[in-house]
Amino acid sequence: MILNPAAWRGWGVAALLALGASWASAQTAPNPPVPDDPAPPAAQSAPAAVGGIKSANIFEIAPDASKDPDYENQTNAQRRQVQPGNNAPMWRDVGKGVTGYSSLPLSQAPEAGNLIQPFVQYPGSRLTTAGEAWRQVRNDWLIPYGGSLLFIVLLALAIFYLTKGPLGGHLKDTGRKIERFTPLERAAHWSNAIAFVVLAISGIVMAFGKFFILPVIGTTLFGWLTFALKNAHNFMGPLFAVSLLIVVVTFIKDNIANAADFVWLSKLGGMLSDKEVPSHRFNAGEKGLFWWGVTIPGIVVVGSGLFLDKLLPGMLYLRGDMQIAHMLHIVGALIMMALIMGHIYMGTVGVKGAYGAMRTGYVDEAWAKEHHELWYDDVKAGKIPAQRSQPTPSAPAGDAVAKA
């Protein structure tokens, strides 16, 4: 039977009326009552795996696994059997500093398999990981107290100069000269001094610059400044090491303690009086500086610096060793800077004529008698020659040099 278009329109209208009636009936039908204690729905079967991949919910696999007495001692492989995805044993080992497997050679990457360092307790730190302990020592002790030490020394020298003024100058110059430092001694001293000043300034800026330079010049310029000083620090280190060795070898024979040094120490060198205590070529204070301000801390600074720059052959540069070397480097450098600040003061504005002695190599007889009387007596007695090196045209010669 074939329906004409009019019949199709009739069937369409009837279908629309039927759908509208059904919708109205659903809206007016009352909601069914909800029981007070509805029965739990029937367990649904797990959906079939798609593509051969099986999913698992960590909370549905051995949820009581933690009640196992050996739960805390399980390896990562054992934990994976009962709680897949729970890698707590692995991260526990990482936190303990356990070193895992690495295919990199030990000589190139000695700690490639170690993410977190083991627990240690350095002087001044809590019991924590080595990296955090090093940070605590540096930031809580070395930087604040080291900076305070340098400031206190600088302040004490300023007060001493304002109250006491330059020492010496009580005897009139005679015009007769004594060679105090040979050209070799002066060359070694100035080489070591220049290297030390560069190292000290660059070290101070890198350690303390963010407190007093960064706020003034900003991060960009401060970054360039510290980068340049870091390279200057690294390149000047070897020069300081070589010149330090020459200085120690050159001056060690005149820096051995003797009986006169104990007399000098008992009277504080006469700094609180108008007359200095007699001493040999170097007094007890200068000898103390040589050993405790130059030689011993210098060896510590040079050794730790070479280690930090990885210039010592055949060594494994581990993080813990580098942290200890860094702390020793800072301590040694702070001691050197604090004591050599006093040496710079005494060698420039603190003692009249002291700077000229290292600049030209010669001092007047009056200066020698006033500051190092026992050394002057040895020169006059002929035990020590007044001229120890070959005179140069610029050096005093002939009658200008004191004759023994």
Tab-separated table of C-alpha atoms in Angstrom:
chain	number	residue	atom	x	y	z
A	1	MET	CA	0.000	0.000	0.000
A	2	ILE	CA	1.362	3.370	-0.939
A	3	LEU	CA	0.508	6.372	1.281
A	4	ASN	CA	0.133	9.767	-0.240
A	5	PRO	CA	1.743	12.874	1.339
A	6	ALA	CA	-1.397	13.790	3.207
A	7	ALA	CA	-1.382	10.393	4.917
A	8	TRP	CA	2.269	10.818	5.936
A	9	ARG	CA	1.401	14.101	7.589
A	10	GLY	CA	-1.372	12.466	9.535
A	11	TRP	CA	0.880	9.710	10.855
A	12	GLY	CA	3.489	12.305	11.916
A	13	VAL	CA	0.989	14.344	13.898
A	14	ALA	CA	-0.253	11.225	15.670
A	15	ALA	CA	3.306	10.233	16.639
A	16	LEU	CA	4.018	13.660	18.103
A	17	LEU	CA	0.822	13.554	20.159
A	18	ALA	CA	1.766	10.143	21.553
A	19	LEU	CA	5.270	11.320	22.618
A	20	GLY	CA	3.816	14.393	24.315
A	21	ALA	CA	1.372	12.281	26.315
A	22	SER	CA	4.136	9.976	27.488
A	23	TRP	CA	6.278	12.897	28.663
A	24	ALA	CA	3.385	14.458	30.590
A	25	SER	CA	2.649	11.165	32.292
A	26	ALA	CA	6.267	10.823	33.424
A	27	GLN	CA	6.291	14.342	34.886
A	28	THR	CA	3.123	13.877	36.915
A	29	ALA	CA	3.905	10.382	38.243
A	30	PRO	CA	4.876	10.451	41.990
A	31	ASN	CA	8.430	9.453	43.009
A	32	PRO	CA	8.710	5.960	44.471
A	33	PRO	CA	9.386	5.823	48.237
A	34	VAL	CA	13.006	5.353	49.320
A	35	PRO	CA	13.477	2.592	51.900
A	36	ASP	CA	15.157	3.503	55.214
A	37	ASP	CA	17.863	0.893	54.758
A	38	PRO	CA	18.319	0.261	51.071
A	39	ALA	CA	19.900	-2.989	50.115
A	40	PRO	CA	23.417	-2.698	48.743
A	41	PRO	CA	23.599	-2.888	44.981
A	42	ALA	CA	24.651	-6.116	43.486
A	43	ALA	CA	28.342	-6.413	42.850
A	44	GLN	CA	29.170	-5.525	39.332
A	45	SER	CA	31.558	-7.540	37.420
A	46	ALA	CA	34.836	-5.874	36.494
A	47	PRO	CA	34.930	-4.565	32.957
A	48	ALA	CA	36.734	-6.714	30.555
A	49	ALA	CA	40.343	-5.802	29.883
A	50	VAL	CA	40.904	-3.858	26.723
A	51	GLY	CA	43.808	-4.694	24.519
A	52	GLY	CA	45.346	-7.129	27.006
A	53	ILE	CA	46.159	-4.326	29.542
A	54	LYS	CA	45.049	-4.996	33.122
A	55	SER	CA	44.463	-2.083	35.463
A	56	ALA	CA	44.784	-2.279	39.234
A	57	ASN	CA	43.749	0.000	42.079
A	58	ILE	CA	46.440	0.261	44.753
A	59	PHE	CA	43.763	0.554	47.457
A	60	GLU	CA	42.109	-2.717	46.399
A	61	ILE	CA	45.291	-4.828	46.378
A	62	ALA	CA	46.301	-6.016	49.829
A	63	PRO	CA	44.846	-3.010	51.685
A	64	ASP	CA	46.032	-4.533	54.975
A	65	ALA	CA	49.626	-4.996	53.795
A	66	SER	CA	50.851	-2.459	56.323
A	67	LYS	CA	49.853	-4.840	59.144
A	68	ASP	CA	52.635	-7.190	58.126
A	69	PRO	CA	55.375	-7.104	60.836
A	70	ASP	CA	58.017	-6.896	58.095
A	71	TYR	CA	56.214	-4.134	56.201
A	72	GLU	CA	58.785	-1.472	57.065
A	73	ASN	CA	61.655	-3.746	56.056
A	74	GLN	CA	60.293	-4.733	52.681
A	75	THR	CA	62.370	-4.113	49.595
A	76	ASN	CA	60.932	-2.245	46.684
A	77	ALA	CA	60.385	-5.551	44.830
A	78	GLN	CA	58.466	-7.039	47.781
A	79	ARG	CA	56.346	-3.937	48.184
A	80	ARG	CA	55.472	-4.054	44.484
A	81	GLN	CA	53.824	-7.450	44.983
A	82	VAL	CA	51.320	-6.211	47.553
A	83	GLN	CA	51.056	-2.504	46.705
A	84	PRO	CA	52.066	-1.767	43.106
A	85	GLY	CA	53.166	1.824	42.706
A	86	ASN	CA	54.221	2.213	46.351
A	87	ASN	CA	57.941	2.983	46.009
A	88	ALA	CA	58.472	3.995	49.638
A	89	PRO	CA	61.357	1.513	50.186
A	90	MET	CA	63.269	2.974	47.249
A	91	TRP	CA	62.829	6.569	48.418
A	92	ARG	CA	63.692	5.545	51.956
A	93	ASP	CA	67.025	4.269	50.663
A	94	VAL	CA	67.495	7.463	48.678
A	95	GLY	CA	66.917	9.486	51.826
A	96	LYS	CA	69.484	7.389	53.697
A	97	GLY	CA	72.127	8.155	51.083
A	98	VAL	CA	72.255	4.641	49.672
A	99	THR	CA	74.197	4.605	46.419
A	100	GLY	CA	72.445	2.852	43.559
A	101	TYR	CA	73.775	1.464	40.327
A	102	SER	CA	75.239	3.752	37.682
A	103	SER	CA	76.925	2.818	34.443
A	104	LEU	CA	79.154	5.922	34.542
A	105	PRO	CA	82.804	5.288	35.457
A	106	LEU	CA	83.778	5.976	39.056
A	107	SER	CA	86.599	8.319	38.056
A	108	GLN	CA	84.237	10.610	36.150
A	109	ALA	CA	81.130	10.451	38.322
A	110	PRO	CA	81.938	8.968	41.742
A	111	GLU	CA	78.484	9.788	43.128
A	112	ALA	CA	76.312	9.339	40.040
A	113	GLY	CA	74.109	6.774	41.774
A	114	ASN	CA	73.733	8.802	44.968
A	115	LEU	CA	71.018	11.459	45.085
A	116	ILE	CA	70.944	12.488	48.753
A	117	GLN	CA	73.981	12.499	51.036
A	118	PRO	CA	73.961	10.530	54.310
A	119	PHE	CA	73.253	12.116	57.686
A	120	VAL	CA	76.132	13.883	59.437
A	121	GLN	CA	76.567	16.482	62.163
A	122	TYR	CA	79.237	19.091	61.572
A	123	PRO	CA	80.277	21.462	64.395
A	124	GLY	CA	77.473	23.994	64.567
A	125	SER	CA	74.898	21.990	62.600
A	126	ARG	CA	72.054	19.653	63.426
A	127	LEU	CA	72.066	15.952	62.604
A	128	THR	CA	70.871	16.136	59.029
A	129	THR	CA	71.980	15.381	55.486
A	130	ALA	CA	75.524	16.456	54.703
A	131	GLY	CA	74.452	19.090	52.207
A	132	GLU	CA	72.054	20.702	54.660
A	133	ALA	CA	74.615	20.457	57.476
A	134	TRP	CA	77.176	22.269	55.329
A	135	ARG	CA	74.626	24.962	54.500
A	136	GLN	CA	73.842	25.471	58.191
A	137	VAL	CA	77.517	25.813	59.139
A	138	ARG	CA	78.196	28.262	56.334
A	139	ASN	CA	75.094	30.443	56.665
A	140	ASP	CA	74.631	30.309	60.440
A	141	TRP	CA	78.245	30.466	61.608
A	142	LEU	CA	80.992	31.144	59.083
A	143	ILE	CA	79.367	34.012	57.209
A	144	PRO	CA	77.874	36.045	60.103
A	145	TYR	CA	80.658	35.466	62.631
A	146	GLY	CA	83.418	35.654	60.022
A	147	GLY	CA	82.119	38.979	58.786
A	148	SER	CA	81.850	40.210	62.378
A	149	LEU	CA	85.453	39.179	63.040
A	150	LEU	CA	86.766	41.199	60.103
A	151	PHE	CA	84.689	44.215	61.098
A	152	ILE	CA	85.871	44.039	64.734
A	153	VAL	CA	89.528	43.844	63.666
A	154	LEU	CA	89.097	46.812	61.332
A	155	LEU	CA	87.360	48.791	64.064
A	156	ALA	CA	90.056	47.916	66.641
A	157	LEU	CA	92.823	49.059	64.289
A	158	ALA	CA	91.026	52.341	63.660
A	159	ILE	CA	90.609	52.935	67.399
A	160	PHE	CA	94.266	52.063	68.045
A	161	TYR	CA	95.421	54.486	65.375
A	162	LEU	CA	93.223	57.302	66.675
A	163	THR	CA	94.342	56.809	70.272
A	164	LYS	CA	97.981	55.752	69.848
A	165	GLY	CA	98.946	57.052	66.438
A	166	PRO	CA	101.927	55.812	64.412
A	167	LEU	CA	104.697	54.156	66.391
A	168	GLY	CA	108.361	55.158	66.190
A	169	GLY	CA	110.086	58.260	64.955
A	170	HIS	CA	111.658	59.088	68.307
A	171	LEU	CA	115.261	58.885	67.070
A	172	LYS	CA	116.707	61.209	64.476
A	173	ASP	CA	117.858	59.602	61.241
A	174	THR	CA	121.594	59.148	60.880
A	175	GLY	CA	121.730	58.897	57.106
A	176	ARG	CA	123.439	55.504	57.342
A	177	LYS	CA	121.400	52.651	55.861
A	178	ILE	CA	121.095	48.960	56.648
A	179	GLU	CA	119.694	46.538	54.116
A	180	ARG	CA	116.667	44.984	55.764
A	181	PHE	CA	115.208	43.086	52.775
A	182	THR	CA	117.039	41.799	49.711
A	183	PRO	CA	115.490	42.109	46.226
A	184	LEU	CA	114.545	38.409	46.339
A	185	GLU	CA	112.811	38.831	49.688
A	186	ARG	CA	110.923	41.882	48.482
A	187	ALA	CA	109.909	40.211	45.226
A	188	ALA	CA	108.579	37.189	47.118
A	189	HIS	CA	106.748	39.411	49.606
A	190	TRP	CA	105.106	41.664	47.016
A	191	SER	CA	104.103	38.749	44.780
A	192	ASN	CA	102.485	37.013	47.707
A	193	ALA	CA	100.934	40.251	48.981
A	194	ILE	CA	99.368	41.170	45.623
A	195	ALA	CA	97.997	37.653	45.167
A	196	PHE	CA	96.616	37.694	48.703
A	197	VAL	CA	94.884	41.053	48.241
A	198	VAL	CA	93.197	39.879	45.041
A	199	LEU	CA	92.109	36.639	46.717
A	200	ALA	CA	90.899	38.444	49.833
A	201	ILE	CA	88.872	41.081	47.958
A	202	SER	CA	87.312	38.551	45.611
A	203	GLY	CA	86.565	36.189	48.502
A	204	ILE	CA	84.955	38.957	50.556
A	205	VAL	CA	82.751	40.022	47.643
A	206	MET	CA	81.660	36.450	46.902
A	207	ALA	CA	80.966	35.672	50.571
A	208	PHE	CA	79.585	38.966	51.877
A	209	GLY	CA	78.885	41.051	48.773
A	210	LYS	CA	75.186	40.268	48.645
A	211	PHE	CA	74.780	42.109	51.949
A	212	PHE	CA	76.510	45.414	51.095
A	213	ILE	CA	77.130	45.498	47.311
A	214	LEU	CA	74.122	43.773	45.761
A	215	PRO	CA	71.575	46.278	47.173
A	216	VAL	CA	73.625	49.143	45.693
A	217	ILE	CA	74.474	47.971	42.155
A	218	GLY	CA	71.672	45.470	41.524
A	219	THR	CA	71.645	41.835	40.517
A	220	THR	CA	72.937	42.242	36.955
A	221	LEU	CA	76.116	44.154	37.775
A	222	PHE	CA	76.661	42.103	40.897
A	223	GLY	CA	76.417	38.921	38.835
A	224	TRP	CA	79.037	40.168	36.375
A	225	LEU	CA	81.244	41.368	39.231
A	226	THR	CA	81.182	38.089	41.115
A	227	PHE	CA	81.729	36.117	37.899
A	228	ALA	CA	84.839	38.177	37.092
A	229	LEU	CA	86.157	37.966	40.653
A	230	LYS	CA	85.540	34.231	40.762
A	231	ASN	CA	87.788	33.758	37.738
A	232	ALA	CA	90.388	36.127	39.192
A	233	HIS	CA	90.238	34.126	42.419
A	234	ASN	CA	90.835	30.832	40.616
A	235	PHE	CA	93.694	32.150	38.459
A	236	MET	CA	95.430	34.007	41.305
A	237	GLY	CA	95.338	30.963	43.601
A	238	PRO	CA	98.304	29.139	42.006
A	239	LEU	CA	100.433	32.337	42.134
A	240	PHE	CA	99.630	32.678	45.804
A	241	ALA	CA	100.579	29.044	46.421
A	242	VAL	CA	103.976	29.369	44.700
A	243	SER	CA	104.809	32.738	46.263
A	244	LEU	CA	103.738	31.463	49.688
A	245	LEU	CA	106.201	28.590	49.407
A	246	ILE	CA	108.990	31.022	48.491
A	247	VAL	CA	108.069	33.343	51.371
A	248	VAL	CA	108.113	30.500	53.897
A	249	VAL	CA	111.446	29.139	52.696
A	250	THR	CA	112.995	32.626	52.528
A	251	PHE	CA	111.959	33.944	55.932
A	252	ILE	CA	111.706	30.825	58.077
A	253	LYS	CA	115.272	31.030	59.409
A	254	ASP	CA	114.617	34.433	61.008
A	255	ASN	CA	111.243	33.438	62.470
A	256	ILE	CA	112.390	30.756	64.913
A	257	ALA	CA	111.444	31.637	68.491
A	258	ASN	CA	114.161	32.530	71.019
A	259	ALA	CA	114.401	33.808	74.583
A	260	ALA	CA	114.044	37.443	73.567
A	261	ASP	CA	110.610	36.686	72.129
A	262	PHE	CA	109.239	35.622	75.509
A	263	VAL	CA	110.470	38.883	77.021
A	264	TRP	CA	108.810	40.766	74.170
A	265	LEU	CA	105.521	38.949	74.731
A	266	SER	CA	105.587	39.518	78.493
A	267	LYS	CA	105.723	43.266	77.871
A	268	LEU	CA	103.387	43.237	74.840
A	269	GLY	CA	106.183	44.592	72.717
A	270	GLY	CA	106.100	47.926	74.501
A	271	MET	CA	103.065	49.032	72.513
A	272	LEU	CA	101.537	50.547	75.627
A	273	SER	CA	104.697	52.498	76.459
A	274	ASP	CA	106.977	54.915	74.627
A	275	LYS	CA	109.855	52.442	74.163
A	276	GLU	CA	109.740	49.206	72.221
A	277	VAL	CA	111.108	45.990	73.668
A	278	PRO	CA	114.427	44.978	72.018
A	279	SER	CA	114.092	42.231	69.414
A	280	HIS	CA	116.017	40.555	66.649
A	281	ARG	CA	115.272	41.001	62.943
A	282	PHE	CA	111.636	40.052	63.583
A	283	ASN	CA	109.919	40.456	66.947
A	284	ALA	CA	107.609	37.908	68.569
A	285	GLY	CA	104.520	39.513	67.066
A	286	GLU	CA	105.929	39.285	63.557
A	287	LYS	CA	107.008	35.709	64.160
A	288	GLY	CA	103.539	34.834	65.399
A	289	LEU	CA	102.089	36.351	62.247
A	290	PHE	CA	104.524	34.344	60.128
A	291	TRP	CA	103.422	31.040	61.671
A	292	TRP	CA	99.758	31.575	62.609
A	293	GLY	CA	98.767	34.195	60.052
A	294	VAL	CA	100.707	33.075	56.989
A	295	THR	CA	102.293	29.622	57.089
A	296	ILE	CA	99.790	27.366	58.872
A	297	PRO	CA	96.515	28.912	57.607
A	298	GLY	CA	98.204	29.440	54.228
A	299	ILE	CA	98.836	25.718	53.906
A	300	VAL	CA	95.191	25.041	54.814
A	301	VAL	CA	93.908	27.620	52.345
A	302	VAL	CA	96.168	26.485	49.511
A	303	GLY	CA	95.485	22.775	50.072
A	304	SER	CA	91.724	23.203	50.311
A	305	GLY	CA	91.720	25.616	47.363
A	306	LEU	CA	93.572	23.196	45.116
A	307	PHE	CA	91.102	20.499	46.162
A	308	LEU	CA	88.101	22.724	45.439
A	309	ASP	CA	89.522	23.551	42.014
A	310	LYS	CA	90.092	19.817	41.415
A	311	LEU	CA	93.780	20.365	40.701
A	312	LEU	CA	95.081	17.513	42.839
A	313	PRO	CA	95.606	14.428	40.648
A	314	GLY	CA	94.363	10.966	41.494
A	315	MET	CA	91.603	12.021	43.904
A	316	LEU	CA	87.861	11.374	43.965
A	317	TYR	CA	86.124	14.687	44.512
A	318	LEU	CA	83.109	13.641	46.581
A	319	ARG	CA	80.502	16.145	47.683
A	320	GLY	CA	81.143	15.563	51.383
A	321	ASP	CA	84.883	16.065	50.949
A	322	MET	CA	84.274	19.219	48.917
A	323	GLN	CA	81.999	20.588	51.646
A	324	ILE	CA	84.617	19.954	54.338
A	325	ALA	CA	87.304	21.518	52.132
A	326	HIS	CA	85.085	24.562	51.619
A	327	MET	CA	84.585	25.038	55.355
A	328	LEU	CA	88.332	24.684	56.012
A	329	HIS	CA	89.024	27.136	53.188
A	330	ILE	CA	86.755	29.787	54.686
A	331	VAL	CA	88.101	29.339	58.226
A	332	GLY	CA	91.718	29.515	57.072
A	333	ALA	CA	91.019	32.538	54.885
A	334	LEU	CA	89.232	34.403	57.690
A	335	ILE	CA	92.143	33.802	60.075
A	336	MET	CA	94.636	34.998	57.470
A	337	MET	CA	92.618	38.100	56.639
A	338	ALA	CA	92.096	39.046	60.278
A	339	LEU	CA	95.806	38.763	61.172
A	340	ILE	CA	97.177	40.193	57.936
A	341	MET	CA	94.940	43.223	58.360
A	342	GLY	CA	97.036	43.948	61.441
A	343	HIS	CA	100.219	43.310	59.452
A	344	ILE	CA	99.115	45.713	56.709
A	345	TYR	CA	98.329	48.328	59.342
A	346	MET	CA	101.732	47.993	61.037
A	347	GLY	CA	103.536	47.966	57.696
A	348	THR	CA	101.907	51.154	56.412
A	349	VAL	CA	100.485	53.772	58.790
A	350	GLY	CA	101.073	51.930	62.064
A	351	VAL	CA	104.888	52.185	62.189
A	352	LYS	CA	106.833	55.081	60.713
A	353	GLY	CA	109.293	53.944	58.068
A	354	ALA	CA	108.041	50.357	57.889
A	355	TYR	CA	106.592	50.720	54.394
A	356	GLY	CA	109.813	52.242	53.076
A	357	ALA	CA	111.749	49.232	54.356
A	358	MET	CA	109.786	46.838	52.128
A	359	ARG	CA	109.602	49.283	49.228
A	360	THR	CA	113.313	50.104	49.001
A	361	GLY	CA	114.806	47.331	51.120
A	362	TYR	CA	116.722	49.725	53.398
A	363	VAL	CA	116.174	51.331	56.782
A	364	ASP	CA	118.101	53.967	58.676
A	365	GLU	CA	120.303	52.942	61.584
A	366	ALA	CA	118.058	54.932	63.899
A	367	TRP	CA	114.997	52.992	62.743
A	368	ALA	CA	116.792	49.664	63.255
A	369	LYS	CA	117.953	50.670	66.744
A	370	GLU	CA	114.494	51.861	67.798
A	371	HIS	CA	112.409	48.926	66.514
A	372	HIS	CA	114.830	45.966	66.400
A	373	GLU	CA	117.667	46.803	68.737
A	374	LEU	CA	119.070	43.276	69.039
A	375	TRP	CA	119.212	42.968	65.230
A	376	TYR	CA	120.924	46.378	65.059
A	377	ASP	CA	123.492	45.265	67.639
A	378	ASP	CA	124.259	42.131	65.577
A	379	VAL	CA	124.772	44.273	62.488
A	380	LYS	CA	127.100	46.660	64.327
A	381	ALA	CA	128.993	43.699	65.808
A	382	GLY	CA	129.531	42.213	62.339
A	383	LYS	CA	127.428	39.100	62.951
A	384	ILE	CA	125.051	40.182	60.182
A	385	PRO	CA	126.277	42.112	57.129
A	386	ALA	CA	124.714	45.516	56.637
A	387	GLN	CA	124.600	44.888	52.894
A	388	ARG	CA	123.463	41.333	52.068
A	389	SER	CA	122.853	41.715	48.350
A	390	GLN	CA	124.695	43.240	45.413
A	391	PRO	CA	123.833	46.958	45.429
A	392	THR	CA	121.900	48.315	42.472
A	393	PRO	CA	122.241	51.864	41.105
A	394	SER	CA	119.009	52.849	42.822
A	395	ALA	CA	120.076	51.387	46.162
A	396	PRO	CA	122.154	53.193	48.789
A	397	ALA	CA	125.821	52.473	48.287
A	398	GLY	CA	129.220	53.392	49.617
A	399	ASP	CA	129.216	55.441	52.812
A	400	ALA	CA	125.400	55.529	52.846
A	401	VAL	CA	125.368	51.887	53.937
A	402	ALA	CA	126.248	51.252	57.545
A	403	LYS	CA	129.586	49.566	58.045
A	404	ALA	CA	129.906	46.789	60.531
